[in-house]
PDB file of C-alpha atoms in Angstrom:
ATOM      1  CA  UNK A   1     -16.572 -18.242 -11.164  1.00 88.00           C
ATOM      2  CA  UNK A   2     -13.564 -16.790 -12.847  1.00 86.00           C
ATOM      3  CA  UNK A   3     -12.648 -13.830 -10.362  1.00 89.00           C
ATOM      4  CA  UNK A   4      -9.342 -11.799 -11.602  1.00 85.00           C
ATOM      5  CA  UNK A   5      -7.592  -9.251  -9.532  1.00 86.00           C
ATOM      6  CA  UNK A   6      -9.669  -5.680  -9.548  1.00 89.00           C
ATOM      7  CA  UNK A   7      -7.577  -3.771  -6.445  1.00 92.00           C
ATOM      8  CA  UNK A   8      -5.681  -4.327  -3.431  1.00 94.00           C
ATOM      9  CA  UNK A   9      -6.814  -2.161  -0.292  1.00 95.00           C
ATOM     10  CA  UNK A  10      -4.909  -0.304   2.260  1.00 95.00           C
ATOM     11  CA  UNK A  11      -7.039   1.422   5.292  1.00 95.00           C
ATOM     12  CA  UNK A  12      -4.946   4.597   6.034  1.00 95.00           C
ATOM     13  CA  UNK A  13      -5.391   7.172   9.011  1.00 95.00           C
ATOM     14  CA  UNK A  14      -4.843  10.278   6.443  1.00 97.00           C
ATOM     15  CA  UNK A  15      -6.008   9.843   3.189  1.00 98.00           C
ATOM     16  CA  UNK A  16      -4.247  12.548   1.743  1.00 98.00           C
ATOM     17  CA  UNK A  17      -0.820  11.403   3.371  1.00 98.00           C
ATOM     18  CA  UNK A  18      -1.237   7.974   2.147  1.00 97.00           C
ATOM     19  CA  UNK A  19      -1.660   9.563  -1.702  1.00 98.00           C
ATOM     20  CA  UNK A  20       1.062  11.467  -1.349  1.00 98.00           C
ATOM     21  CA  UNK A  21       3.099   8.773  -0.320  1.00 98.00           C
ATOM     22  CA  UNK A  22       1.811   6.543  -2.776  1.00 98.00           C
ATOM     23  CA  UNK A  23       2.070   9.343  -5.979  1.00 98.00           C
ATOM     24  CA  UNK A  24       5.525  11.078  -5.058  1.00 97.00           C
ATOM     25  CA  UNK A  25       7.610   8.098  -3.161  1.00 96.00           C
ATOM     26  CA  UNK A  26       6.083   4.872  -5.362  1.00 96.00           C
ATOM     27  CA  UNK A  27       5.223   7.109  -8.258  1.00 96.00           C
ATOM     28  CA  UNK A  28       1.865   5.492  -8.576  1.00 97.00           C
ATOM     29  CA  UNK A  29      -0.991   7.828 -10.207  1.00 98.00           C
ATOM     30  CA  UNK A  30      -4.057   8.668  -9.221  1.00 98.00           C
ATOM     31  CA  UNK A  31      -6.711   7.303 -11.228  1.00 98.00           C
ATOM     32  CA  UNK A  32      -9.560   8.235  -9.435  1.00 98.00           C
ATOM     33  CA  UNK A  33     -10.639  10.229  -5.664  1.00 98.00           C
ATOM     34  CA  UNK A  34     -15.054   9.300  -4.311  1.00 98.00           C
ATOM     35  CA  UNK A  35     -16.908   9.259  -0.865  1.00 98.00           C
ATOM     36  CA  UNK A  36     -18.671   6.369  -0.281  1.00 97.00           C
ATOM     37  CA  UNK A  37     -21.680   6.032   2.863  1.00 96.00           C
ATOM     38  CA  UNK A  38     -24.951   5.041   3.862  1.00 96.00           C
ATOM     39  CA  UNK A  39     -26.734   2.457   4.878  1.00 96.00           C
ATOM     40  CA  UNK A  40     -26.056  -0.269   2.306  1.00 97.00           C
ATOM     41  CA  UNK A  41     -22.277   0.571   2.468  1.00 96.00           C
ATOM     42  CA  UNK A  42     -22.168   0.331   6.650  1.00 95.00           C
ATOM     43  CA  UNK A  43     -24.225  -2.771   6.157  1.00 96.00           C
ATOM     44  CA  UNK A  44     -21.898  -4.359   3.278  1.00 97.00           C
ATOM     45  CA  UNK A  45     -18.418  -3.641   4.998  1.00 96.00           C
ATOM     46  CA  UNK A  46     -20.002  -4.627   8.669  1.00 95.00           C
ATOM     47  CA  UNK A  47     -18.782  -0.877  10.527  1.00 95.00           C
ATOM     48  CA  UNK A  48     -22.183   0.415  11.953  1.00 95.00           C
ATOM     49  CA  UNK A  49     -22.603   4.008  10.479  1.00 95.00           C
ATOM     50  CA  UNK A  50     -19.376   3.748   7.962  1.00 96.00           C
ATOM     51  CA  UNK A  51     -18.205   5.637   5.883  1.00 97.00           C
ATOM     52  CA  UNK A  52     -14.984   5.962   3.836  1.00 97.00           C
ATOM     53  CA  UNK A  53     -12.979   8.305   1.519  1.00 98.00           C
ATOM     54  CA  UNK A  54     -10.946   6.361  -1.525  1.00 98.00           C
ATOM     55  CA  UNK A  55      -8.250   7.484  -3.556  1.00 98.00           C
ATOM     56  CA  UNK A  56      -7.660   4.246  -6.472  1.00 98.00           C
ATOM     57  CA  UNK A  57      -4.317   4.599  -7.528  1.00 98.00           C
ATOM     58  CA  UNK A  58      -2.364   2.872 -11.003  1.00 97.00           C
ATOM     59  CA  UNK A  59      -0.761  -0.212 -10.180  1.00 95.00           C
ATOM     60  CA  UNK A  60      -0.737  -1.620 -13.530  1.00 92.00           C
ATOM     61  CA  UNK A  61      -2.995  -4.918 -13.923  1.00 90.00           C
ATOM     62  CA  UNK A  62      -4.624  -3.945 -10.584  1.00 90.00           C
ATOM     63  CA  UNK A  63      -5.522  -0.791  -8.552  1.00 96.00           C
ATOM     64  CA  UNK A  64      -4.160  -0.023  -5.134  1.00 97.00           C
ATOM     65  CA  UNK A  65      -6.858   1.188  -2.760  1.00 97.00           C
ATOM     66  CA  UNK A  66      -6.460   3.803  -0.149  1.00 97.00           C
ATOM     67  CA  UNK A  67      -9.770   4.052   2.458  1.00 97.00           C
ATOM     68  CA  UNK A  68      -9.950   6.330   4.878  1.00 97.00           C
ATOM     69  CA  UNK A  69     -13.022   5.145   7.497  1.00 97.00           C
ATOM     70  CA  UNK A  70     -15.307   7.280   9.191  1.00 95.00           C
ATOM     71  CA  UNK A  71     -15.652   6.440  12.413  1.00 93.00           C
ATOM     72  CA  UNK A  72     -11.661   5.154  12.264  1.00 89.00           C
ATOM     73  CA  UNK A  73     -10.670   1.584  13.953  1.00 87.00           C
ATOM     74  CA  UNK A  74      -8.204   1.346  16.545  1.00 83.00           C
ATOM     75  CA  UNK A  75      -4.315   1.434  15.226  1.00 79.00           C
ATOM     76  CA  UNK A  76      -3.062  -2.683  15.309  1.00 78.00           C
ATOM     77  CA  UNK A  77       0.334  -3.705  16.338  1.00 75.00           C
ATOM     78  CA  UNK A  78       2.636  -3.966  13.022  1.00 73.00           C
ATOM     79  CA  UNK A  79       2.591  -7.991  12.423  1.00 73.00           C
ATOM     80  CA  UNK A  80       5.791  -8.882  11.551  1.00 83.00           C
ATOM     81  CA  UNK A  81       5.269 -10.668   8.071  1.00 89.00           C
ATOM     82  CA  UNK A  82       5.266 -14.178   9.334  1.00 87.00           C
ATOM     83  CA  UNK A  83       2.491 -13.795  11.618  1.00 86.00           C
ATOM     84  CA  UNK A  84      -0.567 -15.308  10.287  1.00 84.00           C
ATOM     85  CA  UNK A  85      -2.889 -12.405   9.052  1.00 83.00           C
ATOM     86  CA  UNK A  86      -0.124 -10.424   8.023  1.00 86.00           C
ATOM     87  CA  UNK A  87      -0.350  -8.500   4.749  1.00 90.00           C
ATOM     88  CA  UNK A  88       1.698  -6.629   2.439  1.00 93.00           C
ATOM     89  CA  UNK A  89       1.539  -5.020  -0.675  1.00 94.00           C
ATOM     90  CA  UNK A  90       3.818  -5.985  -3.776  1.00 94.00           C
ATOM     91  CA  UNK A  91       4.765  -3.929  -6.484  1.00 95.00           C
ATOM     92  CA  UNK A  92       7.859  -4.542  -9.369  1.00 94.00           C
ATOM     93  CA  UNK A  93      10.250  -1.996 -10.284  1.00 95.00           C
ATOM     94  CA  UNK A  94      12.396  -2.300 -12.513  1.00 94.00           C
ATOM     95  CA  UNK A  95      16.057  -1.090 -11.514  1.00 95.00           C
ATOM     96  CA  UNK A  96      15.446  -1.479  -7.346  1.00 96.00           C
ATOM     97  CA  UNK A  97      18.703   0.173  -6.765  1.00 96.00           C
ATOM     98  CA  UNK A  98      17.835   3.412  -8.345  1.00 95.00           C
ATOM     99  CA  UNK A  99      14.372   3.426  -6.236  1.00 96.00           C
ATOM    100  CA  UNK A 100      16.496   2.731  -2.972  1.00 97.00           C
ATOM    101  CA  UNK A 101      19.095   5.500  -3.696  1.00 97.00           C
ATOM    102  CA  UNK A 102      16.465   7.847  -4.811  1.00 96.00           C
ATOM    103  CA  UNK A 103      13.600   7.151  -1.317  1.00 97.00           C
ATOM    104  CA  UNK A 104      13.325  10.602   0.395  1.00 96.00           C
ATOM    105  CA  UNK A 105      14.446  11.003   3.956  1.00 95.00           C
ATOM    106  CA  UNK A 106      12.722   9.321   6.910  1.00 95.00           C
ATOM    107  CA  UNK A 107      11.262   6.439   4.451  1.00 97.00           C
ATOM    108  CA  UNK A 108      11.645   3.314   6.659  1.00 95.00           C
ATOM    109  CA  UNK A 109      12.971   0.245   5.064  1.00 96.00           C
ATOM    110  CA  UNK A 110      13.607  -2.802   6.420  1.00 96.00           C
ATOM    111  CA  UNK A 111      16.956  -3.244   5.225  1.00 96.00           C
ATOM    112  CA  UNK A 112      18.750  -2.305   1.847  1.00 96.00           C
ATOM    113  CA  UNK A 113      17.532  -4.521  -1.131  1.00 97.00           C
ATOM    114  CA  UNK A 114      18.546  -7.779  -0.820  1.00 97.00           C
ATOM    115  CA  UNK A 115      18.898 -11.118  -3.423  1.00 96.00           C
ATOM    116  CA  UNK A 116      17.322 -13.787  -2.586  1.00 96.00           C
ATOM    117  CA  UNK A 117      17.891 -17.413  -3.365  1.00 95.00           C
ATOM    118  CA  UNK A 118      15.638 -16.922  -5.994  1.00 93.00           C
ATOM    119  CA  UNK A 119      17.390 -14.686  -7.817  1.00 93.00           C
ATOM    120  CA  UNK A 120      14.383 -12.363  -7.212  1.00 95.00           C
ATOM    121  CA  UNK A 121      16.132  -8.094  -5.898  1.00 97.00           C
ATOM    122  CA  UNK A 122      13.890  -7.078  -2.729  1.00 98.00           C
ATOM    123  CA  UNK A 123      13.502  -4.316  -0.722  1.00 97.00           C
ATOM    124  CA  UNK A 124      10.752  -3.514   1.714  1.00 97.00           C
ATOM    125  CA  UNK A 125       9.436  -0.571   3.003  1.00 97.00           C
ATOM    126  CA  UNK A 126       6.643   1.092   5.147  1.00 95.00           C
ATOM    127  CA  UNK A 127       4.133   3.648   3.940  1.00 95.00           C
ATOM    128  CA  UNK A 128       2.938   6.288   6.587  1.00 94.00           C
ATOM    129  CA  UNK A 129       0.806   3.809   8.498  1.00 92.00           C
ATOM    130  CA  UNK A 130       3.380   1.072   8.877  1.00 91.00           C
ATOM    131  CA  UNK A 131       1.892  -1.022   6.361  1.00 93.00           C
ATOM    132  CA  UNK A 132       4.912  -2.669   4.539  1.00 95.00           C
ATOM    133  CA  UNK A 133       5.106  -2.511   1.115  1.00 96.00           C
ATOM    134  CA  UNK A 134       7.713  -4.564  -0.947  1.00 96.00           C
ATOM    135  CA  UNK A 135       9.490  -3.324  -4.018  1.00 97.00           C
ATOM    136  CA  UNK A 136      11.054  -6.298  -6.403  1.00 96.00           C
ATOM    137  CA  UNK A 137      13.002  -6.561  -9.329  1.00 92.00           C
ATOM    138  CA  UNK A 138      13.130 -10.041 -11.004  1.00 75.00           C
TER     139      UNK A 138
END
């Protein structure tokens, strides 16, 4: 086996809020919108009568993956990032400062970008749903 990266999923509550977000605050594009149901695809992702809308957007070497479930799961706590099970999503930037200045109002970020020992600029972030999402510069 010689698996390489395809996509990296996000559930969302609002498919259409999570695009938005994902197109006009992280400039990613949309590559591609599809429904996806039956019995195969309940069976395959283990959600008795599933269903899902997707939105793939243009992450570069990989696709980010909004799904929106039919029926919808309960909401989760947020994890905070050390707690085991706890995702995020990672994208580069290149000049993080200008992304910071330029997030709209009512964006929530952690704190403002940071340096870390690494020499690696960060700055996270959460998308609609509280997932967090973290913007680097190296």
């Amino acid at each position: 086996m010689n698996p390489t990266a395809h996509h990296y999923a996000v559930t969302v509550s609002d498919l259409d809020r999570a695009v938005a977000f994902y197109r006009d605050v992280l400039h990613l594009d949309v590559l591609t919108r599809f429904s996806v149901g039956g019995d195969a695809f309940a069976a395959g992702v283990g959600i008795d009568g599933a269903s899902a809308e997707f939105a793939h957007m243009d992450a570069g070497d990989a696709r980010v993956e909004l799904v929106e479930y039919t029926p919808e799961g309960d909401a989760t706590a947020e994890h905070d990032l050390n707690q085991p099970g706890a995702t995020h999503l990672g994208l580069a930037v290149d000049d993080l400062d200008a992304v910071y200045d330029s997030l709209p109002e009512g964006v929530e970020t952690f704190a403002e970008p940071q340096t870390t020992e690494s020499g690696t600029r960060i700055l996270f972030l959460r998308d609609p749903d509280g997932t967090p999402v973290e913007l680097l510069e190296t």
